[in-house]
Amino acid sequence: MNATKALGHYGEEIAARLLTETGMTVLARNWRYGRAGEIDIVARDGDTVVLCEVKTRRAGPFEHPMAAITPAKAARLLRLAEGWIERYGGPPPGGIRIDLVGVLLPRRGAPVVEHVRGVA
């Protein structure tokens, strides 16, 4: 595993733990839907299915993880939500929500984690 993939995997582990600690149930990790792409984490929040994009960055000159949701990325996430609905026979009772978890790794200390609900 290269350094970039390892960083992303570490951030996804942190995000999955955060979602679980806040009462969500993780249903799938790295869920793929054909050529549309991949959802980092699929979770259930009550009767809502949450498609969660995780962005991990090291502290430094790079963009903040929360700046990663561009209009193109949001459109891809919406296509993936449609794919989830298609594959699993319709929307869940609470619908589908798209969230973002940003993980910022400082040079020292604990990761800074931010969870934003309903980004797209």
GROMACS .gro file of N, CA, C and O in nm:
model
  480
    1MET      N    1   0.085  -0.118   0.000
    1MET     CA    2   0.000   0.000   0.000
    1MET      C    3   0.090   0.124   0.000
    1MET      O    4   0.181   0.136   0.081
    2ASN      N    5   0.062   0.216  -0.093
    2ASN     CA    6   0.144   0.337  -0.097
    2ASN      C    7   0.100   0.435   0.012
    2ASN      O    8  -0.002   0.417   0.077
    3ALA      N    9   0.179   0.540   0.030
    3ALA     CA   10   0.155   0.634   0.140
    3ALA      C   11   0.020   0.705   0.128
    3ALA      O   12  -0.048   0.726   0.229
    4THR      N   13  -0.020   0.741   0.008
    4THR     CA   14  -0.148   0.810  -0.011
    4THR      C   15  -0.265   0.720   0.027
    4THR      O   16  -0.358   0.762   0.095
    5LYS      N   17  -0.260   0.595  -0.019
    5LYS     CA   18  -0.368   0.500   0.014
    5LYS      C   19  -0.370   0.472   0.164
    5LYS      O   20  -0.476   0.460   0.224
    6ALA      N   21  -0.253   0.460   0.224
    6ALA     CA   22  -0.246   0.435   0.369
    6ALA      C   23  -0.305   0.552   0.446
    6ALA      O   24  -0.379   0.532   0.544
    7LEU      N   25  -0.278   0.674   0.402
    7LEU     CA   26  -0.334   0.793   0.467
    7LEU      C   27  -0.487   0.792   0.456
    7LEU      O   28  -0.558   0.815   0.553
    8GLY      N   29  -0.537   0.762   0.336
    8GLY     CA   30  -0.681   0.755   0.315
    8GLY      C   31  -0.746   0.647   0.399
    8GLY      O   32  -0.853   0.668   0.458
    9HIS      N   33  -0.683   0.531   0.406
    9HIS     CA   34  -0.737   0.421   0.486
    9HIS      C   35  -0.741   0.459   0.634
    9HIS      O   36  -0.840   0.432   0.703
   10TYR      N   37  -0.637   0.525   0.682
   10TYR     CA   38  -0.632   0.569   0.821
   10TYR      C   39  -0.746   0.667   0.849
   10TYR      O   40  -0.816   0.657   0.950
   11GLY      N   41  -0.766   0.763   0.758
   11GLY     CA   42  -0.875   0.859   0.775
   11GLY      C   43  -1.012   0.791   0.775
   11GLY      O   44  -1.100   0.827   0.853
   12GLU      N   45  -1.030   0.690   0.691
   12GLU     CA   46  -1.156   0.618   0.687
   12GLU      C   47  -1.180   0.541   0.818
   12GLU      O   48  -1.293   0.532   0.865
   13GLU      N   49  -1.074   0.487   0.876
   13GLU     CA   50  -1.086   0.418   1.005
   13GLU      C   51  -1.133   0.517   1.113
   13GLU      O   52  -1.222   0.486   1.192
   14ILE      N   53  -1.073   0.635   1.114
   14ILE     CA   54  -1.112   0.737   1.211
   14ILE      C   55  -1.257   0.778   1.189
   14ILE      O   56  -1.335   0.791   1.284
   15ALA      N   57  -1.296   0.799   1.063
   15ALA     CA   58  -1.433   0.840   1.031
   15ALA      C   59  -1.533   0.732   1.070
   15ALA      O   60  -1.638   0.764   1.129
   16ALA      N   61  -1.503   0.606   1.041
   16ALA     CA   62  -1.596   0.497   1.076
   16ALA      C   63  -1.615   0.491   1.227
   16ALA      O   64  -1.727   0.472   1.276
   17ARG      N   65  -1.507   0.510   1.302
   17ARG     CA   66  -1.516   0.509   1.448
   17ARG      C   67  -1.603   0.625   1.497
   17ARG      O   68  -1.689   0.608   1.583
   18LEU      N   69  -1.584   0.745   1.439
   18LEU     CA   70  -1.665   0.861   1.476
   18LEU      C   71  -1.813   0.836   1.448
   18LEU      O   72  -1.898   0.862   1.533
   19LEU      N   73  -1.845   0.785   1.330
   19LEU     CA   74  -1.984   0.761   1.295
   19LEU      C   75  -2.047   0.660   1.389
   19LEU      O   76  -2.160   0.677   1.434
   20THR      N   77  -1.974   0.555   1.422
   20THR     CA   78  -2.024   0.453   1.515
   20THR      C   79  -2.045   0.513   1.653
   20THR      O   80  -2.148   0.486   1.718
   21GLU      N   81  -1.952   0.596   1.698
   21GLU     CA   82  -1.964   0.658   1.831
   21GLU      C   83  -2.083   0.753   1.840
   21GLU      O   84  -2.134   0.777   1.948
   22THR      N   85  -2.126   0.807   1.726
   22THR     CA   86  -2.240   0.898   1.727
   22THR      C   87  -2.372   0.824   1.703
   22THR      O   88  -2.476   0.888   1.681
   23GLY      N   89  -2.367   0.691   1.705
   23GLY     CA   90  -2.489   0.612   1.697
   23GLY      C   91  -2.524   0.556   1.561
   23GLY      O   92  -2.627   0.490   1.546
   24MET      N   93  -2.442   0.581   1.461
   24MET     CA   94  -2.468   0.526   1.329
   24MET      C   95  -2.417   0.382   1.320
   24MET      O   96  -2.330   0.343   1.398
   25THR      N   97  -2.470   0.308   1.225
   25THR     CA   98  -2.425   0.172   1.198
   25THR      C   99  -2.358   0.171   1.061
   25THR      O  100  -2.421   0.212   0.962
   26VAL      N  101  -2.234   0.128   1.055
   26VAL     CA  102  -2.164   0.120   0.926
   26VAL      C  103  -2.215  -0.004   0.853
   26VAL      O  104  -2.209  -0.115   0.905
   27LEU      N  105  -2.267   0.017   0.732
   27LEU     CA  106  -2.321  -0.091   0.650
   27LEU      C  107  -2.218  -0.144   0.551
   27LEU      O  108  -2.219  -0.262   0.518
   28ALA      N  109  -2.135  -0.055   0.497
   28ALA     CA  110  -2.037  -0.095   0.396
   28ALA      C  111  -1.921   0.004   0.396
   28ALA      O  112  -1.938   0.121   0.432
   29ARG      N  113  -1.807  -0.046   0.353
   29ARG     CA  114  -1.689   0.039   0.335
   29ARG      C  115  -1.641   0.021   0.191
   29ARG      O  116  -1.643  -0.090   0.138
   30ASN      N  117  -1.602   0.129   0.129
   30ASN     CA  118  -1.551   0.127  -0.008
   30ASN      C  119  -1.649   0.058  -0.104
   30ASN      O  120  -1.611  -0.027  -0.183
   31TRP      N  121  -1.776   0.100  -0.096
   31TRP     CA  122  -1.881   0.044  -0.180
   31TRP      C  123  -1.868   0.099  -0.321
   31TRP      O  124  -1.864   0.220  -0.342
   32ARG      N  125  -1.858   0.010  -0.419
   32ARG     CA  126  -1.841   0.049  -0.559
   32ARG      C  127  -1.970   0.030  -0.636
   32ARG      O  128  -2.044  -0.065  -0.613
   33TYR      N  129  -1.992   0.121  -0.730
   33TYR     CA  130  -2.106   0.110  -0.819
   33TYR      C  131  -2.056   0.131  -0.961
   33TYR      O  132  -2.050   0.245  -1.010
   34GLY      N  133  -2.016   0.024  -1.025
   34GLY     CA  134  -1.969   0.029  -1.163
   34GLY      C  135  -1.865   0.137  -1.184
   34GLY      O  136  -1.775   0.155  -1.103
   35ARG      N  137  -1.883   0.209  -1.293
   35ARG     CA  138  -1.789   0.315  -1.327
   35ARG      C  139  -1.819   0.447  -1.258
   35ARG      O  140  -1.743   0.543  -1.269
   36ALA      N  141  -1.932   0.453  -1.189
   36ALA     CA  142  -1.970   0.577  -1.119
   36ALA      C  143  -1.873   0.609  -1.007
   36ALA      O  144  -1.856   0.724  -0.970
   37GLY      N  145  -1.810   0.507  -0.950
   37GLY     CA  146  -1.712   0.533  -0.846
   37GLY      C  147  -1.737   0.456  -0.718
   37GLY      O  148  -1.798   0.350  -0.719
   38GLU      N  149  -1.689   0.515  -0.610
   38GLU     CA  150  -1.688   0.447  -0.481
   38GLU      C  151  -1.736   0.540  -0.371
   38GLU      O  152  -1.705   0.659  -0.372
   39ILE      N  153  -1.808   0.483  -0.277
   39ILE     CA  154  -1.847   0.555  -0.155
   39ILE      C  155  -1.755   0.504  -0.045
   39ILE      O  156  -1.744   0.383  -0.025
   40ASP      N  157  -1.692   0.594   0.028
   40ASP     CA  158  -1.599   0.552   0.132
   40ASP      C  159  -1.669   0.474   0.243
   40ASP      O  160  -1.623   0.367   0.282
   41ILE      N  161  -1.779   0.529   0.294
   41ILE     CA  162  -1.853   0.462   0.402
   41ILE      C  163  -2.003   0.478   0.375
   41ILE      O  164  -2.049   0.588   0.345
   42VAL      N  165  -2.075   0.367   0.386
   42VAL     CA  166  -2.221   0.371   0.383
   42VAL      C  167  -2.267   0.335   0.523
   42VAL      O  168  -2.225   0.233   0.579
   43ALA      N  169  -2.351   0.420   0.581
   43ALA     CA  170  -2.396   0.398   0.719
   43ALA      C  171  -2.546   0.419   0.728
   43ALA      O  172  -2.609   0.474   0.638
   44ARG      N  173  -2.602   0.374   0.839
   44ARG     CA  174  -2.743   0.397   0.867
   44ARG      C  175  -2.751   0.487   0.989
   44ARG      O  176  -2.687   0.463   1.091
   45ASP      N  177  -2.830   0.594   0.975
   45ASP     CA  178  -2.855   0.688   1.084
   45ASP      C  179  -3.005   0.686   1.106
   45ASP      O  180  -3.080   0.755   1.036
   46GLY      N  181  -3.053   0.603   1.199
   46GLY     CA  182  -3.196   0.582   1.216
   46GLY      C  183  -3.248   0.510   1.093
   46GLY      O  184  -3.198   0.405   1.056
   47ASP      N  185  -3.346   0.571   1.024
   47ASP     CA  186  -3.397   0.508   0.902
   47ASP      C  187  -3.345   0.577   0.776
   47ASP      O  188  -3.398   0.560   0.667
   48THR      N  189  -3.236   0.653   0.790
   48THR     CA  190  -3.171   0.721   0.678
   48THR      C  191  -3.042   0.648   0.643
   48THR      O  192  -2.964   0.611   0.730
   49VAL      N  193  -3.020   0.629   0.513
   49VAL     CA  194  -2.891   0.575   0.467
   49VAL      C  195  -2.801   0.694   0.439
   49VAL      O  196  -2.840   0.790   0.372
   50VAL      N  197  -2.679   0.688   0.493
   50VAL     CA  198  -2.582   0.797   0.480
   50VAL      C  199  -2.466   0.750   0.393
   50VAL      O  200  -2.400   0.651   0.425
   51LEU      N  201  -2.445   0.821   0.283
   51LEU     CA  202  -2.329   0.797   0.199
   51LEU      C  203  -2.225   0.899   0.241
   51LEU      O  204  -2.248   1.019   0.231
   52CYS      N  205  -2.113   0.851   0.289
   52CYS     CA  206  -2.016   0.938   0.353
   52CYS      C  207  -1.885   0.942   0.275
   52CYS      O  208  -1.820   0.839   0.256
   53GLU      N  209  -1.848   1.059   0.233
   53GLU     CA  210  -1.720   1.083   0.168
   53GLU      C  211  -1.621   1.123   0.277
   53GLU      O  212  -1.650   1.207   0.362
   54VAL      N  213  -1.504   1.061   0.276
   54VAL     CA  214  -1.401   1.090   0.376
   54VAL      C  215  -1.282   1.152   0.306
   54VAL      O  216  -1.232   1.096   0.207
   55LYS      N  217  -1.237   1.265   0.354
   55LYS     CA  218  -1.118   1.331   0.301
   55LYS      C  219  -1.018   1.350   0.413
   55LYS      O  220  -1.050   1.407   0.517
   56THR      N  221  -0.897   1.302   0.391
   56THR     CA  222  -0.793   1.308   0.493
   56THR      C  223  -0.676   1.388   0.437
   56THR      O  224  -0.633   1.366   0.324
   57ARG      N  225  -0.626   1.479   0.516
   57ARG     CA  226  -0.511   1.561   0.477
   57ARG      C  227  -0.415   1.573   0.594
   57ARG      O  228  -0.456   1.573   0.710
   58ARG      N  229  -0.289   1.584   0.561
   58ARG     CA  230  -0.189   1.619   0.661
   58ARG      C  231  -0.189   1.771   0.675
   58ARG      O  232  -0.218   1.842   0.579
   59ALA      N  233  -0.157   1.820   0.793
   59ALA     CA  234  -0.148   1.964   0.813
   59ALA      C  235  -0.038   2.019   0.723
   59ALA      O  236   0.065   1.955   0.704
   60GLY      N  237  -0.060   2.131   0.666
   60GLY     CA  238   0.039   2.191   0.578
   60GLY      C  239  -0.027   2.281   0.475
   60GLY      O  240  -0.139   2.327   0.495
   61PRO      N  241   0.040   2.300   0.362
   61PRO     CA  242  -0.010   2.395   0.263
   61PRO      C  243  -0.126   2.343   0.176
   61PRO      O  244  -0.174   2.413   0.089
   62PHE      N  245  -0.169   2.221   0.198
   62PHE     CA  246  -0.274   2.163   0.114
   62PHE      C  247  -0.410   2.218   0.154
   62PHE      O  248  -0.429   2.268   0.264
   63GLU      N  249  -0.508   2.205   0.063
   63GLU     CA  250  -0.643   2.253   0.092
   63GLU      C  251  -0.701   2.178   0.211
   63GLU      O  252  -0.665   2.064   0.238
   64HIS      N  253  -0.788   2.245   0.281
   64HIS     CA  254  -0.857   2.183   0.394
   64HIS      C  255  -0.943   2.069   0.341
   64HIS      O  256  -0.998   2.079   0.231
   65PRO      N  257  -0.956   1.960   0.415
   65PRO     CA  258  -1.035   1.846   0.365
   65PRO      C  259  -1.178   1.884   0.325
   65PRO      O  260  -1.233   1.828   0.231
   66MET      N  261  -1.237   1.980   0.393
   66MET     CA  262  -1.375   2.017   0.364
   66MET      C  263  -1.389   2.091   0.231
   66MET      O  264  -1.499   2.105   0.180
   67ALA      N  265  -1.279   2.137   0.175
   67ALA     CA  266  -1.284   2.205   0.045
   67ALA      C  267  -1.287   2.105  -0.070
   67ALA      O  268  -1.291   2.145  -0.185
   68ALA      N  269  -1.289   1.978  -0.039
   68ALA     CA  270  -1.279   1.874  -0.142
   68ALA      C  271  -1.409   1.848  -0.217
   68ALA      O  272  -1.409   1.783  -0.320
   69ILE      N  273  -1.521   1.898  -0.167
   69ILE     CA  274  -1.648   1.874  -0.235
   69ILE      C  275  -1.669   1.984  -0.339
   69ILE      O  276  -1.723   2.090  -0.310
   70THR      N  277  -1.625   1.955  -0.459
   70THR     CA  278  -1.645   2.044  -0.573
   70THR      C  279  -1.780   2.011  -0.636
   70THR      O  280  -1.839   1.907  -0.605
   71PRO      N  281  -1.830   2.096  -0.725
   71PRO     CA  282  -1.955   2.061  -0.794
   71PRO      C  283  -1.947   1.926  -0.867
   71PRO      O  284  -2.043   1.849  -0.866
   72ALA      N  285  -1.834   1.895  -0.927
   72ALA     CA  286  -1.818   1.766  -0.996
   72ALA      C  287  -1.824   1.650  -0.897
   72ALA      O  288  -1.886   1.547  -0.925
   73LYS      N  289  -1.759   1.666  -0.782
   73LYS     CA  290  -1.762   1.561  -0.680
   73LYS      C  291  -1.903   1.543  -0.626
   73LYS      O  292  -1.949   1.431  -0.607
   74ALA      N  293  -1.975   1.653  -0.603
   74ALA     CA  294  -2.112   1.644  -0.554
   74ALA      C  295  -2.200   1.571  -0.655
   74ALA      O  296  -2.283   1.487  -0.618
   75ALA      N  297  -2.182   1.600  -0.785
   75ALA     CA  298  -2.260   1.532  -0.888
   75ALA      C  299  -2.230   1.382  -0.890
   75ALA      O  300  -2.320   1.300  -0.905
   76ARG      N  301  -2.104   1.344  -0.871
   76ARG     CA  302  -2.066   1.202  -0.868
   76ARG      C  303  -2.130   1.135  -0.747
   76ARG      O  304  -2.182   1.024  -0.757
   77LEU      N  305  -2.130   1.202  -0.634
   77LEU     CA  306  -2.192   1.145  -0.514
   77LEU      C  307  -2.342   1.126  -0.533
   77LEU      O  308  -2.398   1.025  -0.488
   78LEU      N  309  -2.407   1.219  -0.602
   78LEU     CA  310  -2.549   1.205  -0.629
   78LEU      C  311  -2.575   1.087  -0.723
   78LEU      O  312  -2.673   1.013  -0.705
   79ARG      N  313  -2.488   1.064  -0.821
   79ARG     CA  314  -2.502   0.947  -0.909
   79ARG      C  315  -2.486   0.819  -0.830
   79ARG      O  316  -2.556   0.720  -0.852
   80LEU      N  317  -2.392   0.819  -0.735
   80LEU     CA  318  -2.372   0.701  -0.651
   80LEU      C  319  -2.493   0.677  -0.562
   80LEU      O  320  -2.531   0.562  -0.539
   81ALA      N  321  -2.556   0.784  -0.512
   81ALA     CA  322  -2.678   0.768  -0.432
   81ALA      C  323  -2.787   0.704  -0.516
   81ALA      O  324  -2.858   0.613  -0.469
   82GLU      N  325  -2.801   0.748  -0.641
   82GLU     CA  326  -2.899   0.686  -0.731
   82GLU      C  327  -2.866   0.538  -0.753
   82GLU      O  328  -2.956   0.454  -0.760
   83GLY      N  329  -2.738   0.506  -0.763
   83GLY     CA  330  -2.695   0.367  -0.779
   83GLY      C  331  -2.732   0.283  -0.658
   83GLY      O  332  -2.774   0.167  -0.672
   84TRP      N  333  -2.715   0.338  -0.538
   84TRP     CA  334  -2.752   0.266  -0.416
   84TRP      C  335  -2.902   0.235  -0.416
   84TRP      O  336  -2.944   0.123  -0.389
   85ILE      N  337  -2.981   0.336  -0.451
   85ILE     CA  338  -3.127   0.318  -0.458
   85ILE      C  339  -3.163   0.209  -0.559
   85ILE      O  340  -3.245   0.122  -0.532
   86GLU      N  341  -3.100   0.215  -0.675
   86GLU     CA  342  -3.127   0.116  -0.781
   86GLU      C  343  -3.089  -0.024  -0.735
   86GLU      O  344  -3.165  -0.119  -0.750
   87ARG      N  345  -2.971  -0.038  -0.678
   87ARG     CA  346  -2.923  -0.170  -0.639
   87ARG      C  347  -3.003  -0.231  -0.524
   87ARG      O  348  -3.022  -0.351  -0.516
   88TYR      N  349  -3.050  -0.147  -0.432
   88TYR     CA  350  -3.118  -0.200  -0.313
   88TYR      C  351  -3.269  -0.179  -0.315
   88TYR      O  352  -3.333  -0.183  -0.211
   89GLY      N  353  -3.326  -0.158  -0.435
   89GLY     CA  354  -3.471  -0.163  -0.451
   89GLY      C  355  -3.550  -0.044  -0.402
   89GLY      O  356  -3.664  -0.059  -0.360
   90GLY      N  357  -3.493   0.071  -0.408
   90GLY     CA  358  -3.568   0.191  -0.371
   90GLY      C  359  -3.507   0.261  -0.251
   90GLY      O  360  -3.422   0.205  -0.182
   91PRO      N  361  -3.554   0.382  -0.228
   91PRO     CA  362  -3.496   0.459  -0.117
   91PRO      C  363  -3.543   0.404   0.018
   91PRO      O  364  -3.653   0.351   0.029
   92PRO      N  365  -3.459   0.417   0.120
   92PRO     CA  366  -3.502   0.376   0.254
   92PRO      C  367  -3.607   0.473   0.306
   92PRO      O  368  -3.622   0.584   0.251
   93PRO      N  369  -3.680   0.436   0.412
   93PRO     CA  370  -3.787   0.524   0.465
   93PRO      C  371  -3.740   0.665   0.496
   93PRO      O  372  -3.813   0.761   0.472
   94GLY      N  373  -3.620   0.680   0.547
   94GLY     CA  374  -3.569   0.813   0.583
   94GLY      C  375  -3.492   0.881   0.472
   94GLY      O  376  -3.435   0.987   0.491
   95GLY      N  377  -3.487   0.818   0.355
   95GLY     CA  378  -3.415   0.876   0.242
   95GLY      C  379  -3.265   0.852   0.250
   95GLY      O  380  -3.216   0.776   0.334
   96ILE      N  381  -3.194   0.920   0.164
   96ILE     CA  382  -3.048   0.911   0.158
   96ILE      C  383  -2.990   1.049   0.182
   96ILE      O  384  -3.040   1.148   0.130
   97ARG      N  385  -2.885   1.052   0.262
   97ARG     CA  386  -2.816   1.178   0.292
   97ARG      C  387  -2.669   1.159   0.255
   97ARG      O  388  -2.614   1.051   0.272
   98ILE      N  389  -2.607   1.264   0.206
   98ILE     CA  390  -2.464   1.260   0.174
   98ILE      C  391  -2.390   1.348   0.274
   98ILE      O  392  -2.420   1.467   0.288
   99ASP      N  393  -2.297   1.286   0.345
   99ASP     CA  394  -2.218   1.356   0.446
   99ASP      C  395  -2.071   1.359   0.406
   99ASP      O  396  -2.026   1.280   0.322
  100LEU      N  397  -1.997   1.445   0.469
  100LEU     CA  398  -1.853   1.453   0.451
  100LEU      C  399  -1.787   1.449   0.588
  100LEU      O  400  -1.831   1.517   0.680
  101VAL      N  401  -1.684   1.366   0.600
  101VAL     CA  402  -1.600   1.367   0.718
  101VAL      C  403  -1.462   1.411   0.674
  101VAL      O  404  -1.401   1.347   0.587
  102GLY      N  405  -1.415   1.520   0.730
  102GLY     CA  406  -1.281   1.570   0.702
  102GLY      C  407  -1.190   1.534   0.819
  102GLY      O  408  -1.227   1.555   0.935
  103VAL      N  409  -1.074   1.478   0.788
  103VAL     CA  410  -0.977   1.440   0.889
  103VAL      C  411  -0.848   1.516   0.860
  103VAL      O  412  -0.789   1.500   0.753
  104LEU      N  413  -0.807   1.598   0.954
  104LEU     CA  414  -0.684   1.675   0.940
  104LEU      C  415  -0.584   1.621   1.041
  104LEU      O  416  -0.613   1.615   1.162
  105LEU      N  417  -0.468   1.580   0.990
  105LEU     CA  418  -0.365   1.522   1.076
  105LEU      C  419  -0.256   1.625   1.103
  105LEU      O  420  -0.177   1.657   1.014
  106PRO      N  421  -0.254   1.681   1.225
  106PRO     CA  422  -0.150   1.779   1.258
  106PRO      C  423  -0.014   1.711   1.273
  106PRO      O  424  -0.006   1.589   1.284
  107ARG      N  425   0.088   1.791   1.274
  107ARG     CA  426   0.223   1.734   1.292
  107ARG      C  427   0.235   1.663   1.427
  107ARG      O  428   0.304   1.564   1.440
  108ARG      N  429   0.165   1.718   1.526
  108ARG     CA  430   0.165   1.658   1.660
  108ARG      C  431   0.024   1.658   1.713
  108ARG      O  432  -0.055   1.747   1.684
  109GLY      N  433  -0.007   1.560   1.795
  109GLY     CA  434  -0.137   1.556   1.859
  109GLY      C  435  -0.238   1.473   1.782
  109GLY      O  436  -0.208   1.412   1.681
  110ALA      N  437  -0.358   1.475   1.836
  110ALA     CA  438  -0.467   1.393   1.782
  110ALA      C  439  -0.522   1.452   1.652
  110ALA      O  440  -0.516   1.573   1.631
  111PRO      N  441  -0.577   1.367   1.566
  111PRO     CA  442  -0.641   1.416   1.443
  111PRO      C  443  -0.759   1.508   1.476
  111PRO      O  444  -0.826   1.493   1.579
  112VAL      N  445  -0.781   1.604   1.389
  112VAL     CA  446  -0.895   1.694   1.400
  112VAL      C  447  -0.999   1.643   1.302
  112VAL      O  448  -0.973   1.634   1.182
  113VAL      N  449  -1.116   1.606   1.354
  113VAL     CA  450  -1.219   1.544   1.272
  113VAL      C  451  -1.343   1.632   1.269
  113VAL      O  452  -1.389   1.679   1.373
  114GLU      N  453  -1.395   1.655   1.149
  114GLU     CA  454  -1.514   1.738   1.132
  114GLU      C  455  -1.614   1.660   1.048
  114GLU      O  456  -1.580   1.609   0.942
  115HIS      N  457  -1.737   1.651   1.096
  115HIS     CA  458  -1.844   1.578   1.027
  115HIS      C  459  -1.951   1.678   0.987
  115HIS      O  460  -2.010   1.745   1.071
  116VAL      N  461  -1.975   1.689   0.856
  116VAL     CA  462  -2.078   1.779   0.804
  116VAL      C  463  -2.186   1.694   0.739
  116VAL      O  464  -2.158   1.612   0.651
  117ARG      N  465  -2.308   1.714   0.782
  117ARG     CA  466  -2.422   1.637   0.731
  117ARG      C  467  -2.488   1.711   0.614
  117ARG      O  468  -2.501   1.832   0.617
  118GLY      N  469  -2.529   1.632   0.515
  118GLY     CA  470  -2.605   1.687   0.404
  118GLY      C  471  -2.530   1.784   0.316
  118GLY      O  472  -2.576   1.895   0.294
  119VAL      N  473  -2.414   1.743   0.265
  119VAL     CA  474  -2.331   1.834   0.185
  119VAL      C  475  -2.373   1.841   0.038
  119VAL      O  476  -2.335   1.934  -0.032
  120ALA      N  477  -2.446   1.742  -0.010
  120ALA     CA  478  -2.484   1.742  -0.153
  120ALA      C  479  -2.627   1.696  -0.167
  120ALA      O  480  -2.681   1.630  -0.083
   0.00000   0.00000   0.00000
